Short mmCIF file of C-alpha atoms in Angstrom, two decimals:
data_model
loop_
_atom_site.label_atom_id
_atom_site.label_comp_id
_atom_site.label_asym_id
_atom_site.label_seq_id
_atom_site.Cartn_x
_atom_site.Cartn_y
_atom_site.Cartn_z
CA MET A 1 -6.36 1.89 -32.12
CA LYS A 2 -7.22 -0.33 -28.79
CA ARG A 3 -3.82 0.29 -27.41
CA THR A 4 -4.68 3.93 -27.26
CA ILE A 5 -8.00 3.39 -25.96
CA THR A 6 -6.70 0.91 -23.45
CA ILE A 7 -4.52 3.73 -22.03
CA THR A 8 -7.27 6.28 -22.36
CA LEU A 9 -9.16 4.66 -20.03
CA ALA A 10 -6.67 3.42 -17.41
CA ALA A 11 -5.28 7.22 -17.80
CA THR A 12 -8.84 8.43 -17.01
CA ALA A 13 -9.26 6.03 -13.87
CA PHE A 14 -6.12 6.93 -12.56
CA ILE A 15 -7.22 10.95 -12.84
CA GLY A 16 -10.57 9.79 -10.97
CA LEU A 17 -9.26 8.24 -8.18
CA THR A 18 -6.58 11.35 -8.03
CA ALA A 19 -9.37 13.22 -8.14
CA CYS A 20 -11.90 11.66 -5.45
CA LYS A 21 -13.11 13.76 -3.01
CA GLY A 22 -11.73 11.95 0.54
CA GLY A 23 -9.68 9.11 -1.98
CA GLY A 24 -6.24 10.08 -1.41
CA GLY A 25 -4.96 9.14 -4.44
CA ALA A 26 -3.78 12.93 -5.29
CA ALA A 27 -1.28 12.96 -2.03
CA ALA A 28 -0.26 9.62 -2.64
CA SER A 29 0.86 10.05 -5.93
CA LYS A 30 2.87 13.14 -5.09
CA LEU A 31 5.06 10.11 -3.67
CA ILE A 32 5.90 8.52 -6.12
CA PRO A 33 9.30 9.44 -7.65
CA GLU A 34 9.49 11.26 -11.35
CA GLN A 35 11.41 8.37 -12.92
CA ALA A 36 8.23 5.68 -12.86
CA THR A 37 7.02 5.25 -16.03
CA ILE A 38 4.15 3.23 -15.16
CA ILE A 39 1.27 4.42 -12.36
CA GLY A 40 -1.94 3.00 -11.61
CA GLY A 41 -4.59 3.33 -9.01
CA MET A 42 -7.32 2.14 -7.18
CA ASP A 43 -9.73 3.04 -4.81
CA LEU A 44 -9.85 -0.14 -2.50
CA GLY A 45 -12.56 0.93 -0.67
CA GLY A 46 -15.04 1.40 -3.28
CA LEU A 47 -13.51 -1.99 -4.70
CA MET A 48 -13.78 -3.65 -1.06
CA GLY A 49 -17.12 -2.03 -0.72
CA SER A 50 -18.66 -3.79 -4.41
CA SER A 51 -20.84 -7.25 -4.54
CA LEU A 52 -18.11 -8.48 -7.05
CA TYR A 53 -15.46 -8.45 -3.57
CA LYS A 54 -17.92 -9.24 -0.92
CA ASP A 55 -19.42 -12.03 -3.23
CA ASN A 56 -16.18 -13.56 -3.96
CA LYS A 57 -14.02 -12.71 -0.87
CA ASP A 58 -13.72 -16.34 0.13
CA LYS A 59 -12.78 -17.47 -3.00
CA MET A 60 -9.86 -14.54 -3.26
CA GLN A 61 -8.21 -14.94 0.30
CA ASP A 62 -5.71 -18.03 1.63
CA GLU A 63 -5.52 -18.30 5.09
CA LYS A 64 -2.72 -16.36 5.70
CA ALA A 65 -4.56 -13.46 3.96
CA LYS A 66 -7.46 -13.82 6.22
CA GLU A 67 -5.82 -14.37 9.28
CA MET A 68 -3.28 -10.90 8.23
CA MET A 69 -6.95 -8.90 7.88
CA GLU A 70 -7.89 -9.84 11.52
CA ALA A 71 -4.66 -9.28 12.81
CA ALA A 72 -4.99 -5.67 10.82
CA LYS A 73 -8.28 -5.63 12.71
CA GLY A 74 -7.12 -6.08 15.98
CA CYS A 75 -5.05 -3.57 15.84
CA ASN A 76 -7.56 -0.93 14.95
CA ILE A 77 -7.02 -1.05 10.43
CA ASP A 78 -10.00 -2.44 9.18
CA ILE A 79 -8.54 -3.77 5.48
CA GLU A 80 -11.51 -3.90 3.98
CA LYS A 81 -12.22 -0.01 5.05
CA LEU A 82 -8.74 1.27 3.35
CA GLY A 83 -8.54 4.86 0.80
CA SER A 84 -6.60 4.19 -2.04
CA VAL A 85 -3.09 2.26 -2.92
CA VAL A 86 -1.51 4.48 -5.72
CA PHE A 87 1.51 2.75 -7.21
CA GLY A 88 4.42 3.43 -9.76
CA THR A 89 7.18 1.44 -11.86
CA ASP A 90 10.11 1.53 -14.41
CA GLY A 91 9.25 -1.54 -15.33
CA GLY A 92 11.89 -3.17 -13.76
CA GLU A 93 12.70 -3.54 -10.23
CA ASN A 94 12.17 0.07 -9.27
CA VAL A 95 8.82 0.40 -7.39
CA ALA A 96 7.20 2.45 -4.98
CA PHE A 97 3.28 2.24 -3.92
CA VAL A 98 1.06 4.07 -1.39
CA ILE A 99 -1.83 2.93 0.66
CA THR A 100 -4.33 5.47 2.43
CA GLY A 101 -7.21 4.53 4.89
CA ALA A 102 -7.85 5.34 8.49
CA GLY A 103 -4.69 4.19 11.05
CA ILE A 104 -2.93 2.60 8.34
CA GLY A 105 0.15 4.88 9.21
CA GLU A 106 -0.65 4.81 12.71
CA GLU A 107 3.03 4.17 15.07
CA ALA A 108 1.14 1.91 17.61
CA ASN A 109 -0.88 0.46 14.58
CA ILE A 110 2.06 -0.57 12.94
CA ASP A 111 3.69 -1.31 16.19
CA CYS A 112 0.74 -4.01 17.14
CA ILE A 113 0.93 -5.59 13.88
CA GLY A 114 4.29 -6.02 14.21
CA LYS A 115 3.97 -8.05 17.72
CA LYS A 116 0.86 -10.13 16.45
CA ILE A 117 3.31 -11.60 13.04
CA GLU A 118 6.06 -11.95 15.35
CA GLU A 119 3.89 -14.26 18.27
CA LYS A 120 2.34 -15.96 15.15
CA ASP A 121 5.95 -16.42 12.83
CA GLY A 122 8.39 -16.37 15.73
CA LYS A 123 10.58 -13.47 13.68
CA ALA A 124 10.07 -10.16 13.13
CA ALA A 125 8.34 -8.95 10.22
CA TRP A 126 10.55 -5.82 9.99
CA THR A 127 12.64 -3.46 11.74
CA LYS A 128 11.54 -0.46 13.08
CA ASP A 129 13.66 3.12 13.44
CA GLY A 130 11.59 5.80 14.43
CA LYS A 131 8.60 6.08 11.10
CA THR A 132 10.81 3.89 8.74
CA LEU A 133 10.64 0.53 8.23
CA THR A 134 12.70 -2.31 6.91
CA LEU A 135 10.98 -4.93 5.26
CA ASP A 136 12.56 -8.37 3.81
CA GLU A 137 16.27 -8.08 5.22
CA GLY A 138 16.20 -4.74 3.24
CA LYS A 139 14.64 -5.16 0.43
CA ALA A 140 12.27 -2.48 0.40
CA THR A 141 11.53 0.15 2.80
CA ALA A 142 8.33 1.95 4.20
CA TYR A 143 8.31 5.09 5.90
CA LEU A 144 4.86 6.12 7.97
CA VAL A 145 4.15 9.43 6.41
CA ASP A 146 1.33 10.26 8.91
CA GLY A 147 -1.85 8.43 10.65
CA LYS A 148 -3.38 7.57 7.00
CA THR A 149 -0.47 7.19 4.47
CA VAL A 150 2.10 4.65 4.35
CA ALA A 151 4.75 4.72 1.68
CA PHE A 152 6.58 1.76 0.46
CA ALA A 153 9.93 1.74 -1.91
CA SER A 154 12.10 -1.17 -3.14
CA LYS A 155 15.65 -0.77 -2.32
CA SER A 156 17.03 1.11 -5.17
CA TRP A 157 14.39 3.99 -4.91
CA ALA A 158 13.98 4.16 -0.77
CA GLY A 159 15.48 7.28 -0.79
CA ALA A 160 13.79 8.92 -3.85
CA VAL A 161 10.54 8.28 -1.88
CA LYS A 162 12.33 9.36 1.70
CA GLU A 163 13.11 12.64 -0.14
CA LEU A 164 9.31 13.04 -1.49
CA VAL A 165 7.91 11.73 2.74
CA ASP A 166 10.57 14.71 4.20
CA GLY A 167 8.92 17.10 1.37
CA LYS A 168 12.49 17.30 -0.85
CA GLY A 169 10.93 16.94 -4.26
#
């Protein structure tokens, strides 16, 4: 009974996310492969605008996270004002997630962040071919869907997510 209630609440929260005006959850969930057996999402803007986040932000972020947020802000992406994240997995190594928010999918902003990371770390965080980013030596791929959407996929789901991005799914 407890499990049923938990699953119902999670499903309600997910449906609520995808139905939210401007949340981007519905469109984002269409970029998760149908093989996903676990799907979830979160209203990032709502979370980061909450008093829980604001009151505990410094405790939740290490120095690297703070640097990343500042780099993003310097590249026209305010992490604290993102829209939503939707994720899907089969419970194994196959994972996909989609982040929505103003400027998150703009090539100029992504290039700017990439340059900042390379300046800081001395190496590129990804390789870029058009609107496709290859991360972690090919273990993951990101697709710049539009100016406010980025879809990420593990290596094994990269092809399936690409097809969905291209409208073939």
